[in-house]
């Protein structure tokens, strides 16, 4: 049975119980004991939770918090894009160079602008999220790391499958949809590893 360590944010914790149940016949999914909010937290978490466990697969569900605006009315992000890209590169290189684990990057899902109560409240927008995701995917491609494009999966889904009451978190149906899509992709990656 394969061991998978998964680091992720609150959105990830919404679908992880279903994901663990879907993979239980093939893998033991271990979720970091605390929410990993930004790429900075992922960088710390890889050293604390991946290196000591040496799993067959290390999955990083990138946090949307990186893209949050620091100040209302300003466009500066909590983690600037260039810093985010460097963090992703460092996270993946640590796994590639210091473990035998297969690293996997999961992109940030889009927000549902129809439900977000206002950009001033959350400071998230899909244009920025897409930009950060593209940067992460480019880094992953450069390093030969597999990607689960959750952004693309959710965008391609019907409205009923991606409903989020607050525009950011998924409801039960959305979490189930995401977990099934991620499980399918992780099985594909496992079969090639």
GROMACS .gro file of C-alpha atoms in nm, residues 18-120:
model
  103
   18UNK     CA    1  -1.372   1.177   0.068
   19UNK     CA    2  -1.036   1.151  -0.111
   20UNK     CA    3  -0.897   0.930   0.168
   21UNK     CA    4  -1.202   0.701   0.142
   22UNK     CA    5  -1.169   0.678  -0.237
   23UNK     CA    6  -0.800   0.584  -0.218
   24UNK     CA    7  -0.816   0.353   0.088
   25UNK     CA    8  -0.776   0.033  -0.116
   26UNK     CA    9  -0.460   0.161  -0.285
   27UNK     CA   10  -0.304   0.417  -0.053
   28UNK     CA   11  -0.291   0.557   0.296
   29UNK     CA   12  -0.351   0.934   0.276
   30UNK     CA   13  -0.195   1.138   0.556
   31UNK     CA   14  -0.301   1.501   0.578
   32UNK     CA   15  -0.079   1.754   0.752
   33UNK     CA   16  -0.213   1.821   1.103
   34UNK     CA   17  -0.255   2.190   1.039
   35UNK     CA   18  -0.377   2.396   0.748
   36UNK     CA   19  -0.101   2.498   0.508
   37UNK     CA   20  -0.214   2.845   0.406
   38UNK     CA   21   0.053   2.979   0.171
   39UNK     CA   22   0.346   2.856  -0.035
   40UNK     CA   23   0.569   2.974   0.252
   41UNK     CA   24   0.382   2.729   0.481
   42UNK     CA   25   0.426   2.455   0.218
   43UNK     CA   26   0.800   2.524   0.216
   44UNK     CA   27   0.814   2.476   0.593
   45UNK     CA   28   0.574   2.181   0.581
   46UNK     CA   29   0.778   1.984   0.329
   47UNK     CA   30   1.064   1.977   0.581
   48UNK     CA   31   0.841   1.898   0.879
   49UNK     CA   32   0.603   1.642   0.728
   50UNK     CA   33   0.735   1.505   0.399
   51UNK     CA   34   1.104   1.451   0.468
   52UNK     CA   35   1.056   1.258   0.794
   53UNK     CA   36   0.780   1.035   0.646
   54UNK     CA   37   0.942   0.964   0.307
   55UNK     CA   38   0.608   0.876   0.140
   56UNK     CA   39   0.577   0.731  -0.208
   57UNK     CA   40   0.388   1.045  -0.309
   58UNK     CA   41   0.393   1.403  -0.175
   59UNK     CA   42   0.092   1.607  -0.284
   60UNK     CA   43   0.084   1.985  -0.247
   61UNK     CA   44  -0.258   2.148  -0.279
   62UNK     CA   45  -0.150   2.506  -0.326
   63UNK     CA   46  -0.320   2.761  -0.106
   64UNK     CA   47  -0.530   3.040  -0.244
   65UNK     CA   48  -0.410   3.264   0.039
   66UNK     CA   49  -0.095   3.349  -0.161
   67UNK     CA   50  -0.315   3.546  -0.403
   68UNK     CA   51  -0.508   3.745  -0.140
   69UNK     CA   52  -0.469   4.120  -0.156
   70UNK     CA   53  -0.275   4.266   0.135
   71UNK     CA   54  -0.468   4.592   0.145
   72UNK     CA   55  -0.815   4.675   0.026
   73UNK     CA   56  -0.805   4.893  -0.283
   74UNK     CA   57  -0.444   4.788  -0.356
   75UNK     CA   58  -0.325   4.514  -0.589
   76UNK     CA   59  -0.027   4.386  -0.387
   77UNK     CA   60  -0.066   4.017  -0.299
   78UNK     CA   61   0.021   3.840   0.027
   79UNK     CA   62   0.289   3.641  -0.157
   80UNK     CA   63   0.407   3.816  -0.474
   81UNK     CA   64   0.403   3.606  -0.793
   82UNK     CA   65   0.783   3.586  -0.826
   83UNK     CA   66   0.815   3.474  -0.463
   84UNK     CA   67   0.536   3.219  -0.514
   85UNK     CA   68   0.717   3.073  -0.819
   86UNK     CA   69   1.044   3.053  -0.624
   87UNK     CA   70   0.865   2.881  -0.333
   88UNK     CA   71   0.705   2.624  -0.566
   89UNK     CA   72   1.043   2.553  -0.726
   90UNK     CA   73   1.209   2.511  -0.385
   91UNK     CA   74   0.931   2.285  -0.252
   92UNK     CA   75   0.945   2.055  -0.553
   93UNK     CA   76   1.327   2.051  -0.565
   94UNK     CA   77   1.345   1.952  -0.197
   95UNK     CA   78   1.119   1.654  -0.266
   96UNK     CA   79   1.306   1.558  -0.583
   97UNK     CA   80   1.652   1.590  -0.428
   98UNK     CA   81   1.597   1.471  -0.070
   99UNK     CA   82   1.338   1.194  -0.104
  100UNK     CA   83   1.233   0.911  -0.331
  101UNK     CA   84   0.877   1.052  -0.328
  102UNK     CA   85   0.688   1.145  -0.640
  103UNK     CA   86   0.584   1.510  -0.596
  104UNK     CA   87   0.247   1.628  -0.728
  105UNK     CA   88   0.124   1.988  -0.746
  106UNK     CA   89  -0.252   2.057  -0.725
  107UNK     CA   90  -0.355   2.395  -0.864
  108UNK     CA   91  -0.579   2.638  -0.679
  109UNK     CA   92  -0.946   2.612  -0.773
  110UNK     CA   93  -1.122   2.920  -0.907
  111UNK     CA   94  -1.347   3.127  -0.685
  112UNK     CA   95  -1.714   3.160  -0.772
  113UNK     CA   96  -1.759   3.533  -0.829
  114UNK     CA   97  -2.137   3.495  -0.807
  115UNK     CA   98  -2.106   3.401  -0.440
  116UNK     CA   99  -1.802   3.594  -0.317
  117UNK     CA  100  -1.956   3.874  -0.113
  118UNK     CA  101  -1.719   4.130  -0.251
  119UNK     CA  102  -1.361   4.155  -0.371
  120UNK     CA  103  -1.289   4.396  -0.087
   0.00000   0.00000   0.00000
